[in-house]
Amino acid sequence: MELDYSAVLPFLPVFFKGAWVTIQLSAASLVLGLLLGIIGGLCKTTSITPLVYVANFYTWIFRGTPLLVQLFILYFGLPQFGIRLEPFQAGILGMALNTGAYATEIVRSGLQAVDKGQMEAAVSLGMSKPVAMLRVIGPQATRVIIPPLVNQFIMTIKNSSMVSLVTITELFRTGETVITSTFRSFEVYSIIAVMYLVMTSILMVVAKRLEKGLSAYDRA
């Protein structure tokens, strides 16, 4: 069978609609996941033991089980207990919790990479620990965590294809429906691959600009 994109090109608006759903889903998941990661990373580096235990338990659960299983528990399992989530809600929550678990370890490693003397010096200058964390430790840790955090965000965007299994019509599920109409599997999947590549490439470009901006700020 020869390649024939002419049968698929009329469906481009449908692909773009699915890609927009993927972008919305991924953006919401990344924001919530980053927030969870910051909270979890701070909990893991605190001296308050119960918070450390809670953060450790959270990362153990969500890093140790597949994202697909987590999505299925949220969407198909929770109704057994009277908790019903809309597909989009289950998708965002599942991806955010999973991303947050990995982001927690990234933030933790970034905070611990900053020399402890930095905090001591900031406190000796009269700063409170929260202010020192925000103004001294945070900026230094950010430079460390950006590269691995971007990698995790890229993984989140690619993993968004799994939410198609909880009936969300995002990019991948859209492609599946187009295949049933055109029977052009290679053409459809190649278009999907290009769209995912564009989305992840944009994220990488933004991350590189952010890194350069931070480096320029340091030199200034």
Coordinates of C-alpha atoms in Angstrom, one line a residue:
M1 CA 0.0 0.0 0.0
E2 CA 1.4 3.4 -1.0
L3 CA 1.3 6.5 1.2
D4 CA -1.6 8.7 0.6
Y5 CA -1.9 11.8 2.8
S6 CA -4.7 13.2 0.6
A7 CA -7.2 11.0 2.5
V8 CA -6.0 12.3 5.8
L9 CA -5.4 16.0 5.2
P10 CA -9.1 17.0 5.2
F11 CA -9.1 15.8 8.9
L12 CA -6.4 18.4 9.9
P13 CA -8.9 20.6 11.7
V14 CA -9.9 17.6 13.8
F15 CA -6.3 16.9 14.6
F16 CA -5.8 20.5 15.7
K17 CA -8.8 20.2 17.9
G18 CA -7.4 17.1 19.5
A19 CA -4.0 18.7 19.9
W20 CA -5.7 21.7 21.7
V21 CA -7.3 19.3 24.1
T22 CA -3.9 17.7 24.7
I23 CA -2.3 21.1 25.3
Q24 CA -5.0 22.1 27.8
L25 CA -4.7 18.8 29.6
S26 CA -0.9 18.9 29.7
A27 CA -0.8 22.5 30.8
A28 CA -3.2 22.0 33.7
S29 CA -1.3 18.8 34.7
L30 CA 2.1 20.5 34.5
V31 CA 1.0 23.5 36.7
L32 CA -0.6 21.3 39.3
G33 CA 2.3 18.8 39.1
L34 CA 4.9 21.5 39.6
L35 CA 3.0 22.9 42.6
L36 CA 2.8 19.4 44.1
G37 CA 6.5 18.9 43.3
I38 CA 7.5 22.2 45.1
I39 CA 5.4 21.3 48.1
G40 CA 6.7 17.8 48.2
G41 CA 10.3 18.8 47.7
L42 CA 10.0 21.3 50.6
C43 CA 8.4 18.6 52.7
K44 CA 11.2 16.2 52.0
T45 CA 13.9 18.7 53.0
T46 CA 12.2 19.9 56.1
S47 CA 13.1 18.9 59.7
I48 CA 9.4 18.1 60.4
T49 CA 9.4 14.3 60.4
P50 CA 5.7 13.7 59.7
L51 CA 5.9 15.9 56.5
V52 CA 8.9 13.9 55.4
Y53 CA 7.0 10.6 55.9
V54 CA 3.9 12.0 53.9
A55 CA 6.1 13.1 51.0
N56 CA 8.0 9.8 51.0
F57 CA 4.7 7.9 50.9
Y58 CA 3.4 10.0 48.1
T59 CA 6.4 9.6 45.9
W60 CA 6.6 5.9 46.7
I61 CA 3.0 5.3 45.5
F62 CA 3.0 7.4 42.4
R63 CA 6.5 6.6 41.2
G64 CA 6.1 2.9 41.9
T65 CA 2.8 2.3 40.0
P66 CA 2.1 2.9 36.3
L67 CA 0.3 6.1 35.2
L68 CA -2.3 4.0 33.4
V69 CA -3.2 2.1 36.5
Q70 CA -3.6 5.4 38.4
L71 CA -5.9 6.8 35.7
F72 CA -8.0 3.7 35.8
I73 CA -8.3 3.8 39.6
L74 CA -9.4 7.4 39.4
Y75 CA -11.9 7.0 36.6
F76 CA -13.1 3.4 36.9
G77 CA -12.3 2.6 40.5
L78 CA -13.5 5.6 42.5
P79 CA -17.2 5.3 41.4
Q80 CA -17.3 2.1 43.4
F81 CA -17.0 4.4 46.5
G82 CA -19.5 6.9 45.2
I83 CA -16.8 9.3 43.8
R84 CA -17.4 10.0 40.2
L85 CA -14.9 12.2 38.2
E86 CA -15.5 13.5 34.7
P87 CA -13.0 12.1 32.2
F88 CA -11.1 15.5 31.9
Q89 CA -11.0 15.8 35.7
A90 CA -9.6 12.2 36.1
G91 CA -7.1 12.8 33.4
I92 CA -5.7 16.1 34.9
L93 CA -5.7 14.7 38.4
G94 CA -4.0 11.5 37.4
M95 CA -1.3 13.2 35.3
A96 CA -0.7 15.9 37.9
L97 CA -0.3 13.4 40.8
N98 CA 2.1 11.4 38.7
T99 CA 4.1 14.4 37.5
G100 CA 4.2 15.8 41.0
A101 CA 5.8 12.7 42.4
Y102 CA 8.7 12.9 40.0
A103 CA 8.9 16.7 40.3
T104 CA 9.1 16.2 44.1
E105 CA 12.3 14.3 43.8
I106 CA 13.7 16.8 41.3
V107 CA 13.0 19.7 43.6
R108 CA 14.4 17.8 46.6
S109 CA 17.7 17.1 44.7
G110 CA 17.9 20.7 43.6
L111 CA 17.4 22.1 47.1
Q112 CA 19.9 19.7 48.6
A113 CA 22.4 20.6 45.8
V114 CA 22.7 24.1 47.3
D115 CA 25.4 24.4 49.9
K116 CA 24.0 24.5 53.4
G117 CA 26.3 27.4 54.2
Q118 CA 24.1 29.5 51.9
M119 CA 21.2 29.2 54.3
E120 CA 23.4 29.9 57.4
A121 CA 24.8 33.0 55.7
A122 CA 21.4 34.3 54.8
V123 CA 20.1 33.8 58.4
S124 CA 23.2 35.4 59.8
L125 CA 22.4 38.5 57.7
G126 CA 19.0 38.8 59.3
M127 CA 16.8 36.9 56.9
S128 CA 14.1 34.5 58.1
K129 CA 14.3 31.0 56.7
P130 CA 11.3 31.4 54.4
V131 CA 12.8 34.6 53.0
A132 CA 16.2 33.0 52.6
M133 CA 14.6 30.1 50.8
L134 CA 12.8 32.4 48.4
R135 CA 15.6 34.8 47.7
V136 CA 18.8 32.8 48.2
I137 CA 18.2 29.0 48.0
G138 CA 15.3 29.1 45.5
P139 CA 17.1 30.9 42.6
Q140 CA 20.2 28.6 43.0
A141 CA 18.1 25.5 43.1
T142 CA 16.1 26.6 40.1
R143 CA 19.2 26.5 37.9
V144 CA 19.8 22.9 38.9
I145 CA 16.2 21.6 38.6
I146 CA 15.2 23.2 35.2
P147 CA 16.9 20.5 32.9
P148 CA 15.4 17.4 34.6
L149 CA 12.1 19.2 35.2
V150 CA 11.8 20.0 31.5
N151 CA 12.5 16.3 30.7
Q152 CA 9.7 15.3 33.1
F153 CA 7.4 17.8 31.5
I154 CA 8.1 16.4 28.1
M155 CA 7.3 12.9 29.4
T156 CA 4.0 14.3 30.8
I157 CA 3.0 15.6 27.4
K158 CA 3.9 12.3 25.7
N159 CA 2.1 10.3 28.5
S160 CA -1.0 12.4 27.9
S161 CA -1.9 9.9 25.1
M162 CA -2.8 7.5 27.9
V163 CA -5.8 9.5 28.9
S164 CA -7.5 8.4 25.7
L165 CA -8.2 5.2 27.5
V166 CA -10.5 7.1 30.0
T167 CA -12.5 8.4 27.0
I168 CA -10.9 11.8 26.6
T169 CA -10.8 12.8 22.9
E170 CA -7.3 14.2 22.9
L171 CA -4.8 14.0 20.0
F172 CA -4.2 10.3 20.1
R173 CA -7.8 9.3 20.4
T174 CA -8.7 11.7 17.6
G175 CA -6.2 9.9 15.4
E176 CA -7.8 6.6 16.3
T177 CA -11.2 7.9 15.1
V178 CA -9.7 9.2 11.9
I179 CA -8.1 5.8 11.2
T180 CA -11.5 4.1 11.4
S181 CA -12.7 6.5 8.7
T182 CA -9.7 6.5 6.4
F183 CA -7.9 3.2 7.2
R184 CA -4.6 5.1 6.7
S185 CA -2.8 4.1 9.9
F186 CA 0.8 5.2 9.0
E187 CA -0.3 8.6 7.7
V188 CA -2.4 9.3 10.8
Y189 CA 0.2 8.2 13.3
S190 CA 3.0 10.1 11.5
I191 CA 0.9 13.3 11.7
I192 CA 0.3 12.6 15.4
A193 CA 4.0 12.1 16.0
V194 CA 4.9 15.4 14.2
M195 CA 2.3 17.3 16.4
Y196 CA 3.7 15.8 19.6
L197 CA 7.2 16.6 18.4
V198 CA 6.2 20.3 17.8
M199 CA 4.7 20.6 21.3
T200 CA 7.7 19.1 23.0
S201 CA 10.2 21.1 20.9
I202 CA 8.4 24.3 21.9
L203 CA 8.8 23.4 25.5
M204 CA 12.5 22.7 25.0
V205 CA 13.0 26.0 23.4
V206 CA 11.3 27.9 26.2
A207 CA 13.4 26.0 28.7
K208 CA 16.6 26.9 27.0
R209 CA 15.6 30.5 26.9
L210 CA 14.8 30.4 30.6
E211 CA 18.2 28.8 31.4
K212 CA 20.0 31.5 29.3
G213 CA 17.9 34.2 31.1
L214 CA 19.0 32.8 34.5
S215 CA 22.6 32.7 33.5
A216 CA 22.5 36.3 32.3
Y217 CA 20.9 37.3 35.6
D218 CA 23.7 35.6 37.5
R219 CA 26.4 37.4 35.4
A220 CA 24.6 40.7 36.1

